[in-house]
CSV table of C-alpha atoms in Angstrom, one decimal:
chain,number,residue,atom,x,y,z
A,1,MET,CA,0.0,0.0,0.0
A,2,SER,CA,1.4,3.4,-1.0
A,3,LEU,CA,2.2,6.1,1.6
A,4,TRP,CA,-0.7,8.2,0.2
A,5,ASN,CA,-3.2,5.3,0.6
A,6,ARG,CA,-2.0,4.8,4.2
A,7,ILE,CA,-2.5,8.5,4.9
A,8,LEU,CA,-6.0,8.4,3.4
A,9,ASN,CA,-6.9,5.3,5.4
A,10,TRP,CA,-5.8,7.0,8.6
A,11,PHE,CA,-8.2,9.9,8.0
A,12,ASP,CA,-10.9,7.9,6.2
A,13,PRO,CA,-10.5,4.2,7.1
A,14,PRO,CA,-12.0,1.6,4.8
A,15,LYS,CA,-15.5,0.4,5.6
A,16,PRO,CA,-15.4,-2.4,8.1
A,17,GLU,CA,-15.4,-5.9,6.7
A,18,PRO,CA,-18.1,-8.3,7.8
A,19,VAL,CA,-16.8,-10.8,10.4
A,20,LYS,CA,-18.8,-13.3,12.4
A,21,PRO,CA,-19.3,-12.3,16.1
A,22,GLN,CA,-17.2,-14.4,18.4
A,23,ASN,CA,-20.2,-15.5,20.5
A,24,LEU,CA,-23.6,-14.2,19.7
A,25,ASP,CA,-25.1,-15.0,23.1
A,26,ASP,CA,-22.4,-13.0,24.8
A,27,LEU,CA,-22.8,-10.1,22.4
A,28,GLU,CA,-26.5,-9.9,23.0
A,29,LYS,CA,-26.0,-10.0,26.7
A,30,THR,CA,-23.4,-7.3,26.5
A,31,ARG,CA,-25.7,-5.1,24.3
A,32,LEU,CA,-28.4,-5.5,26.9
A,33,ASP,CA,-26.1,-4.5,29.7
A,34,LEU,CA,-24.9,-1.5,27.6
A,35,ILE,CA,-28.4,-0.3,26.8
A,36,ILE,CA,-29.4,-0.6,30.5
A,37,THR,CA,-26.3,1.2,31.7
A,38,HIS,CA,-26.7,4.0,29.1
A,39,ASN,CA,-30.4,4.4,29.9
A,40,ASN,CA,-29.7,4.5,33.6
A,41,GLU,CA,-27.3,7.5,33.0
A,42,ARG,CA,-30.0,9.2,31.0
A,43,SER,CA,-32.9,8.4,33.3
A,44,ASN,CA,-31.0,9.6,36.3
A,45,ARG,CA,-30.9,13.0,34.6
A,46,GLY,CA,-34.5,13.0,33.3
A,47,ILE,CA,-33.5,12.3,29.7
A,48,PRO,CA,-35.6,9.9,27.6
A,49,THR,CA,-34.1,6.5,27.2
A,50,LEU,CA,-32.4,5.2,24.0
A,51,ILE,CA,-33.9,2.5,21.8
A,52,LEU,CA,-31.7,-0.2,20.3
A,53,ASP,CA,-31.6,0.1,16.5
A,54,GLU,CA,-30.6,-3.0,14.6
A,55,ARG,CA,-28.9,-1.1,11.7
A,56,LEU,CA,-26.8,0.8,14.2
A,57,ASN,CA,-26.0,-2.5,16.0
A,58,ILE,CA,-24.7,-3.9,12.7
A,59,TYR,CA,-22.7,-0.8,11.9
A,60,ALA,CA,-21.2,-0.6,15.4
A,61,GLN,CA,-20.4,-4.4,15.4
A,62,LYS,CA,-18.7,-4.2,12.0
A,63,HIS,CA,-16.6,-1.3,13.2
A,64,ALA,CA,-15.6,-2.9,16.5
A,65,GLU,CA,-14.6,-6.0,14.5
A,66,TRP,CA,-12.7,-3.8,12.0
A,67,MET,CA,-10.7,-2.2,14.9
A,68,ALA,CA,-10.0,-5.5,16.6
A,69,ALA,CA,-8.8,-7.1,13.3
A,70,ARG,CA,-6.3,-4.3,12.9
A,71,ASN,CA,-5.7,-3.7,16.6
A,72,ARG,CA,-6.3,0.0,16.0
A,73,LEU,CA,-8.6,2.4,17.8
A,74,VAL,CA,-10.0,4.8,15.2
A,75,HIS,CA,-13.4,6.4,14.5
A,76,SER,CA,-15.4,5.1,11.6
A,77,THR,CA,-16.6,7.2,8.7
A,78,ILE,CA,-19.8,7.9,10.6
A,79,SER,CA,-21.0,10.3,8.0
A,80,ASN,CA,-21.8,7.2,5.9
A,81,LEU,CA,-24.9,6.8,8.0
A,82,LEU,CA,-26.3,10.2,7.2
A,83,ASN,CA,-28.3,8.9,4.3
A,84,ASP,CA,-30.4,6.9,6.9
A,85,TYR,CA,-30.2,9.1,10.0
A,86,ARG,CA,-30.5,12.9,10.4
A,87,ALA,CA,-27.6,13.0,12.9
A,88,THR,CA,-25.1,10.4,14.3
A,89,ALA,CA,-22.3,10.2,16.8
A,90,GLU,CA,-19.9,7.5,17.9
A,91,ASN,CA,-18.1,6.5,21.1
A,92,ILE,CA,-15.2,4.0,20.8
A,93,ALA,CA,-13.0,2.5,23.4
A,94,TRP,CA,-10.2,-0.1,23.8
A,95,ASN,CA,-9.4,-2.7,26.4
A,96,GLN,CA,-11.9,-1.9,29.1
A,97,GLN,CA,-12.8,-5.1,30.8
A,98,SER,CA,-16.5,-4.6,31.5
A,99,VAL,CA,-19.6,-2.6,30.5
A,100,ASP,CA,-19.4,-0.6,33.7
A,101,GLU,CA,-15.8,0.2,33.1
A,102,VAL,CA,-16.3,1.4,29.5
A,103,VAL,CA,-19.4,3.5,30.3
A,104,ARG,CA,-17.7,5.0,33.3
A,105,GLY,CA,-14.8,6.0,31.1
A,106,TRP,CA,-17.1,7.5,28.5
A,107,MET,CA,-19.0,9.4,31.2
A,108,LEU,CA,-15.7,10.9,32.5
A,109,SER,CA,-15.0,12.3,29.0
A,110,SER,CA,-16.9,15.4,28.1
A,111,GLY,CA,-17.4,14.5,24.4
A,112,HIS,CA,-18.4,10.9,25.1
A,113,ARG,CA,-20.7,12.0,27.9
A,114,HIS,CA,-22.3,14.5,25.6
A,115,ASN,CA,-23.1,11.7,23.1
A,116,ILE,CA,-24.6,9.5,25.8
A,117,LEU,CA,-26.7,12.3,27.4
A,118,ASN,CA,-27.7,14.2,24.2
A,119,VAL,CA,-31.5,14.5,24.2
A,120,GLY,CA,-31.4,14.7,20.4
A,121,TYR,CA,-30.3,11.0,20.1
A,122,ALA,CA,-33.1,8.5,20.4
A,123,LEU,CA,-31.4,5.4,18.9
A,124,VAL,CA,-28.3,3.5,19.7
A,125,GLY,CA,-26.3,0.5,18.5
A,126,PHE,CA,-23.4,-1.3,20.1
A,127,GLY,CA,-20.5,-3.4,18.9
A,128,VAL,CA,-17.9,-5.3,20.9
A,129,ALA,CA,-15.0,-7.4,19.5
A,130,LYS,CA,-11.9,-9.0,20.9
A,131,THR,CA,-8.5,-9.3,19.3
A,132,GLU,CA,-6.7,-12.6,19.2
A,133,ASN,CA,-4.9,-11.5,22.4
A,134,GLY,CA,-8.3,-10.9,24.2
A,135,GLU,CA,-8.2,-7.1,24.1
A,136,THR,CA,-11.7,-5.6,23.7
A,137,TYR,CA,-12.8,-2.9,21.3
A,138,TRP,CA,-16.1,-1.1,22.0
A,139,CYS,CA,-18.2,0.9,19.7
A,140,ALA,CA,-21.5,2.8,20.4
A,141,VAL,CA,-23.3,4.6,17.6
A,142,PHE,CA,-26.1,7.1,18.3
A,143,GLY,CA,-28.6,8.3,15.8
A,144,VAL,CA,-31.9,10.1,15.2
């Protein structure tokens, strides 16, 4: 790959490649824990709860798998979703060991906290993938 292509991929990474989830039951349980934790943060502040959106789940999962396959924490080209959603945002994280740990980390970051608590977002999707070494990549995608 040429230097120019590497630079372009850094700023505009290729679309995630489809990869099978490592364990669908674990992924669904993790998504349930993530939506409950996110909605607790919102409910505690009087903000309407988020609804899981299957298209956002698929997008977030593909991006988490893309990051894990490359062992690289980088935002997706979230603007690709603007054909289907009026507005979108993305939270990503690497190597937190639990749902509580990743959400706590996001809540301590003003930008990530803004995405979680933004009253303009009504939908959310989550992706989680592990590297061969067991490191976890997390992705939350918000939409309206």
